[in-house]
Coordinates of C-alpha atoms in Angstrom, one line a residue:
Chain A
M27 CA -46.6 -39.6 16.6
S28 CA -49.8 -39.0 14.5
E29 CA -51.8 -41.7 16.9
L30 CA -51.1 -39.4 19.8
F31 CA -52.4 -36.9 18.7
S32 CA -54.6 -37.8 17.7
Y33 CA -56.1 -39.5 21.0
V34 CA -55.1 -35.6 22.3
C35 CA -57.9 -34.3 19.3
L36 CA -61.0 -36.8 20.6
G37 CA -59.9 -35.8 24.1
V38 CA -60.9 -31.9 23.5
G39 CA -63.6 -32.6 21.5
I40 CA -64.7 -35.1 24.4
V41 CA -63.9 -32.5 26.8
F42 CA -65.6 -29.4 24.7
S43 CA -68.9 -31.3 24.1
F44 CA -69.3 -32.3 27.4
W45 CA -68.9 -28.5 28.5
G46 CA -70.9 -27.5 26.3
T47 CA -73.8 -29.3 26.6
S48 CA -73.9 -29.4 30.8
H49 CA -74.8 -25.6 30.0
L50 CA -77.8 -26.3 28.7
L51 CA -79.3 -27.9 32.0
Q52 CA -79.1 -24.1 33.4
R53 CA -81.6 -21.5 33.3
R54 CA -80.1 -19.1 30.6
S55 CA -81.4 -17.2 28.0
V56 CA -81.8 -19.0 24.3
F57 CA -78.7 -16.9 23.6
F58 CA -76.3 -17.5 26.4
K59 CA -76.7 -21.3 26.0
L60 CA -76.0 -21.2 21.8
H61 CA -73.0 -19.7 22.8
S62 CA -72.2 -23.1 24.9
L63 CA -73.5 -24.8 22.4
S64 CA -71.3 -24.0 19.2
V65 CA -68.2 -25.0 21.9
A66 CA -70.2 -28.4 21.8
D67 CA -70.8 -29.7 18.8
T68 CA -68.8 -27.4 16.4
L69 CA -65.3 -27.1 17.2
G70 CA -66.0 -29.9 19.8
S71 CA -67.2 -32.4 16.7
M72 CA -64.8 -30.9 14.8
A73 CA -61.7 -32.1 17.3
I74 CA -63.2 -35.9 17.7
L75 CA -63.8 -36.2 14.0
F76 CA -59.9 -34.5 12.9
G77 CA -58.5 -37.4 15.8
L78 CA -60.9 -40.0 13.4
L79 CA -59.1 -38.3 9.9
L80 CA -55.9 -38.9 11.5
N81 CA -57.0 -42.1 12.4
R82 CA -57.9 -43.2 9.0
P83 CA -56.0 -41.5 6.6
S84 CA -56.9 -43.6 3.6
E85 CA -60.7 -42.3 4.2
W86 CA -59.9 -38.2 4.6
P87 CA -61.9 -37.0 1.0
L88 CA -65.2 -37.9 2.9
L89 CA -64.4 -37.2 6.1
L90 CA -63.1 -33.6 5.4
L91 CA -65.9 -33.5 3.6
A92 CA -67.8 -33.8 6.8
I93 CA -65.9 -31.6 8.9
I94 CA -66.2 -29.1 6.2
C95 CA -70.0 -29.6 5.8
L96 CA -71.0 -29.8 9.7
A97 CA -69.1 -26.4 10.4
I98 CA -71.8 -24.5 8.1
W99 CA -74.6 -26.3 8.8
N100 CA -73.6 -25.9 12.4
T101 CA -72.8 -21.9 11.9
M102 CA -75.8 -21.5 9.8
L103 CA -78.8 -23.5 12.6
G104 CA -77.0 -20.9 14.8
Y105 CA -77.8 -17.8 13.3
V106 CA -81.2 -19.4 12.1
L107 CA -82.2 -20.0 16.1
A108 CA -80.9 -17.0 16.7
Y109 CA -82.5 -15.1 14.4
C110 CA -85.2 -16.7 15.1
S111 CA -86.0 -16.8 18.1
S112 CA -84.7 -12.4 18.5
G113 CA -88.3 -11.7 17.3
N114 CA -90.6 -11.8 20.0
G115 CA -89.0 -10.2 23.1
K116 CA -89.9 -12.7 26.0
N117 CA -86.2 -14.3 25.2
D118 CA -84.8 -13.6 28.9
Chain B
M14 CA -56.6 -51.2 14.6
S15 CA -54.2 -51.3 17.9
M16 CA -55.5 -52.2 20.7
S17 CA -55.2 -49.2 21.8
M18 CA -57.2 -47.3 20.6
S19 CA -60.0 -49.2 19.9
I20 CA -59.5 -49.0 24.3
I21 CA -59.7 -45.2 23.6
L22 CA -62.2 -45.2 20.9
N23 CA -64.9 -47.2 23.6
W24 CA -63.7 -44.7 25.7
V25 CA -64.9 -42.4 23.5
I26 CA -68.1 -43.6 22.8
L27 CA -69.0 -43.5 26.3
G28 CA -68.8 -40.3 26.8
M29 CA -71.0 -38.8 23.7
F30 CA -73.2 -41.0 24.8
V31 CA -73.6 -39.5 29.0
T32 CA -73.2 -36.6 26.6
L33 CA -76.1 -36.9 24.6
L34 CA -78.3 -37.3 28.0
I35 CA -78.3 -34.3 28.4
P36 CA -79.9 -32.7 25.7
I37 CA -83.0 -36.0 25.4
Y38 CA -83.6 -34.9 29.0
T39 CA -83.4 -31.1 28.7
V40 CA -86.2 -32.2 25.7
W41 CA -88.2 -33.8 28.5
K42 CA -87.6 -31.5 30.9
D43 CA -87.9 -27.6 29.6
D44 CA -90.8 -26.3 28.8
D45 CA -90.1 -23.0 26.4
V46 CA -90.3 -23.8 23.2
W47 CA -86.4 -23.1 21.9
Q48 CA -84.7 -24.5 24.6
K49 CA -86.2 -27.4 22.8
M50 CA -85.2 -26.6 19.3
L51 CA -81.8 -25.9 20.9
A52 CA -81.5 -30.2 22.3
L53 CA -82.9 -31.2 18.7
G54 CA -80.7 -29.8 16.8
S55 CA -77.6 -30.6 19.6
I56 CA -78.9 -34.7 19.7
S57 CA -78.7 -34.6 15.9
T58 CA -75.3 -33.7 15.3
K59 CA -74.4 -35.3 18.7
T60 CA -75.8 -38.6 16.8
S61 CA -74.4 -38.8 13.8
I62 CA -71.2 -37.8 15.0
L63 CA -71.1 -40.9 17.3
I64 CA -72.3 -42.7 14.2
L65 CA -68.8 -41.3 12.7
V66 CA -67.2 -43.3 15.6
V67 CA -68.8 -46.3 15.5
S68 CA -67.9 -46.8 12.1
V69 CA -64.2 -46.3 12.6
L70 CA -64.0 -48.9 15.5
R71 CA -65.6 -51.5 14.2
D72 CA -63.8 -50.8 10.9
D73 CA -67.1 -50.5 8.3
W74 CA -67.3 -47.9 6.1
M75 CA -70.9 -48.1 4.9
I76 CA -71.6 -47.2 8.4
G77 CA -69.2 -44.5 8.2
V78 CA -71.2 -42.9 4.4
V79 CA -74.3 -43.1 5.9
G80 CA -73.3 -40.9 8.6
V81 CA -71.5 -38.2 6.2
I82 CA -74.6 -38.6 4.2
I83 CA -76.1 -37.4 7.1
L84 CA -74.3 -34.4 8.3
S85 CA -74.2 -33.1 4.6
V86 CA -78.1 -33.2 4.8
G87 CA -78.0 -30.9 7.8
N88 CA -80.6 -30.0 9.8
A89 CA -82.3 -28.5 7.5
G90 CA -86.0 -29.6 8.6
L91 CA -85.0 -28.2 12.0
M92 CA -84.2 -24.8 10.2
L93 CA -87.4 -24.5 8.0
L94 CA -89.1 -25.3 12.0
A95 CA -87.5 -22.4 12.7
H96 CA -89.1 -20.8 10.6
I97 CA -92.4 -22.2 10.6
L98 CA -92.3 -21.3 14.7
K99 CA -91.3 -17.1 14.5
R100 CA -93.9 -16.6 11.8
L101 CA -96.6 -18.9 14.5
S102 CA -95.4 -16.0 16.9
D103 CA -95.3 -12.9 14.9
L104 CA -98.8 -13.2 13.6
Chain C
M16 CA -61.0 -13.7 -11.7
I17 CA -64.0 -14.2 -9.2
G18 CA -65.5 -17.0 -11.7
Y19 CA -62.7 -18.2 -10.9
L20 CA -62.8 -19.2 -7.9
N21 CA -66.6 -20.1 -8.1
L22 CA -65.3 -22.6 -10.5
I23 CA -62.5 -23.8 -8.0
L24 CA -65.0 -24.2 -5.2
R25 CA -67.0 -26.9 -7.2
L26 CA -64.9 -28.6 -8.4
V27 CA -63.2 -29.2 -4.8
I28 CA -66.4 -29.8 -4.1
W29 CA -67.3 -32.7 -6.8
F30 CA -63.4 -33.7 -6.0
L31 CA -63.7 -34.3 -2.2
L32 CA -67.7 -36.2 -3.1
T33 CA -65.8 -38.2 -5.5
A34 CA -62.7 -39.3 -4.1
N35 CA -61.6 -39.8 -7.6
L36 CA -58.2 -38.5 -9.9
S37 CA -59.2 -40.9 -12.8
V38 CA -59.2 -38.8 -17.0
P39 CA -63.2 -39.1 -16.9
N40 CA -63.9 -38.5 -13.5
I41 CA -62.0 -34.4 -14.0
I42 CA -63.8 -34.0 -17.4
I43 CA -67.2 -34.4 -15.9
G44 CA -66.2 -32.2 -13.0
V45 CA -65.2 -29.5 -14.8
T46 CA -68.1 -30.1 -17.4
I47 CA -70.6 -29.8 -14.7
A48 CA -68.7 -26.6 -13.2
L49 CA -69.3 -25.1 -16.4
L50 CA -72.2 -26.0 -17.0
L51 CA -73.8 -25.3 -13.8
P52 CA -75.4 -21.4 -13.6
H53 CA -73.5 -18.3 -12.8
S54 CA -74.5 -14.4 -13.3
H55 CA -72.5 -12.6 -15.4
K56 CA -72.6 -9.7 -12.9
V57 CA -69.5 -8.6 -11.2
R58 CA -70.8 -9.3 -7.7
G59 CA -68.1 -6.9 -4.8
S60 CA -64.1 -6.7 -5.3
L61 CA -61.2 -8.9 -6.0
T62 CA -59.4 -7.9 -2.9
D63 CA -62.9 -8.0 -0.5
W64 CA -63.2 -11.6 -1.7
L65 CA -60.1 -12.1 -0.4
R66 CA -59.6 -10.9 2.5
A67 CA -62.8 -13.2 3.1
L68 CA -61.6 -16.3 2.6
W69 CA -58.1 -16.0 4.2
G70 CA -60.3 -14.3 7.1
T71 CA -61.8 -18.3 7.0
I72 CA -58.9 -19.4 7.7
V73 CA -57.8 -17.7 10.7
A74 CA -61.1 -18.4 11.7
I75 CA -60.6 -21.8 12.9
P76 CA -57.4 -21.3 15.2
Q77 CA -59.5 -18.0 16.7
A78 CA -62.4 -20.2 17.7
Y79 CA -60.8 -22.6 19.0
M80 CA -58.4 -19.8 21.5
E81 CA -61.8 -17.8 22.2
A82 CA -63.4 -22.1 23.4
V83 CA -60.9 -22.2 25.8
E84 CA -60.6 -18.6 26.4
I85 CA -64.6 -18.9 27.9
I86 CA -64.1 -22.2 28.8
F87 CA -61.5 -21.0 31.6
R88 CA -62.5 -17.9 32.8
P89 CA -66.1 -18.4 32.2
H90 CA -67.9 -15.2 30.7
N91 CA -71.2 -14.5 32.4
F92 CA -72.6 -11.3 30.8
E93 CA -74.7 -10.7 27.8
E94 CA -74.2 -7.4 25.0
V95 CA -75.6 -7.1 21.9
T96 CA -74.2 -4.6 20.0
M97 CA -73.8 -3.0 16.3
E98 CA -71.4 -3.9 14.2
Q99 CA -71.1 -1.6 10.8
V100 CA -69.9 -2.7 7.2
Q101 CA -70.4 -0.5 3.9
P102 CA -74.2 -1.6 2.8
N103 CA -74.7 -3.4 -0.9
R104 CA -72.2 -5.5 -0.1
P105 CA -73.4 -8.5 -2.3
P106 CA -75.1 -11.4 -0.8
G107 CA -72.4 -14.4 -0.9
L108 CA -70.2 -11.7 1.5
V109 CA -72.8 -11.4 3.2
F110 CA -73.1 -14.5 4.0
L111 CA -69.3 -15.4 4.7
D112 CA -69.8 -12.5 7.4
I113 CA -71.8 -14.3 9.1
F114 CA -70.4 -17.5 9.5
L115 CA -67.1 -15.1 9.9
I116 CA -69.0 -13.9 12.8
T117 CA -71.0 -17.1 14.8
F118 CA -68.3 -19.7 14.3
T119 CA -66.3 -17.9 16.9
P120 CA -67.9 -18.9 20.0
K121 CA -68.4 -15.6 21.7
S122 CA -70.5 -13.2 19.2
I123 CA -73.1 -15.2 17.2
V124 CA -75.2 -12.6 14.5
L125 CA -78.8 -12.2 15.1
K126 CA -79.8 -9.7 12.8
Y127 CA -78.5 -8.2 9.2
H128 CA -79.9 -5.0 8.9
E129 CA -79.7 -4.7 4.4
E130 CA -80.7 -0.6 3.9
N131 CA -78.2 0.9 6.3
G132 CA -76.2 -1.4 6.4
G133 CA -75.3 -3.7 9.3
Y134 CA -74.4 -6.5 12.0
E135 CA -76.6 -6.6 15.6
V136 CA -74.4 -9.3 17.2
H137 CA -74.7 -11.0 20.6
W138 CA -71.5 -11.4 22.4
V139 CA -70.6 -12.7 26.2
R140 CA -68.2 -10.9 28.0
R141 CA -66.5 -11.6 31.2
R142 CA -67.5 -8.2 32.8
K143 CA -70.7 -6.2 32.8
K144 CA -70.7 -3.5 30.7
V145 CA -71.7 0.2 31.8

């Protein structure tokens, strides 16, 4: 049961990550790409890590720490990039 | 580890590798510096997740600790670079 | 009371880092958590903090729901709005607010205006706003 759920998490993570990253190839503004990258890198990677966590329960403290750090740092990077690139108004 | 799990993890690594090619291509092709920064941040997250998946597949927790350390230090360098670029464009 | 929340946060990080529940490690963790500098000023009310912490827990399923939504129904239009909060919030709460807004995929904070207490939020929408 937990193995099946771990496969589901890994699959969802891969799909999120591929869908979000594929938006990098389009010609859109930096902000629009940031939205899809937050799907890909934060949520997709969290799903993959959660799948690994179910797969490897003995190492749960480090993997949980990895998930928390990933969420915090990636979100902050998104905010910092949005803040810094919004200064000059030529991002369209 | 079960046989099916290691096969699945191999496919996961293949999928992540194909996904990793997209931001690398973007860094090479795109000229705008902010688009490059986006793609570089994406590369750094994806590689550290890839390290963790490889460590579970090879059942070697030493590699996994490296991945966790990279994730918890975060991409502070990219944030600093973003601030420097903003200052430079404000001049 | 908020001091206790701060202490618990530090202890949780310490035990996740060391993954060791032996007595010496607990003593070391509690000592470090007490010795690290903390300010004695009361910053924000307890209910504000509890609401923000509850928001963090709710934000995770909400973020996944929004992600599924923007995958299956393309949101192609962008918009910038101002969200008002009361001015002079403590920095920790402002950080949590910005974190929560940016964590959900449909919205990203662009800038925080300190003097009048507002966030500039960038959204993706399904339809063009008229």
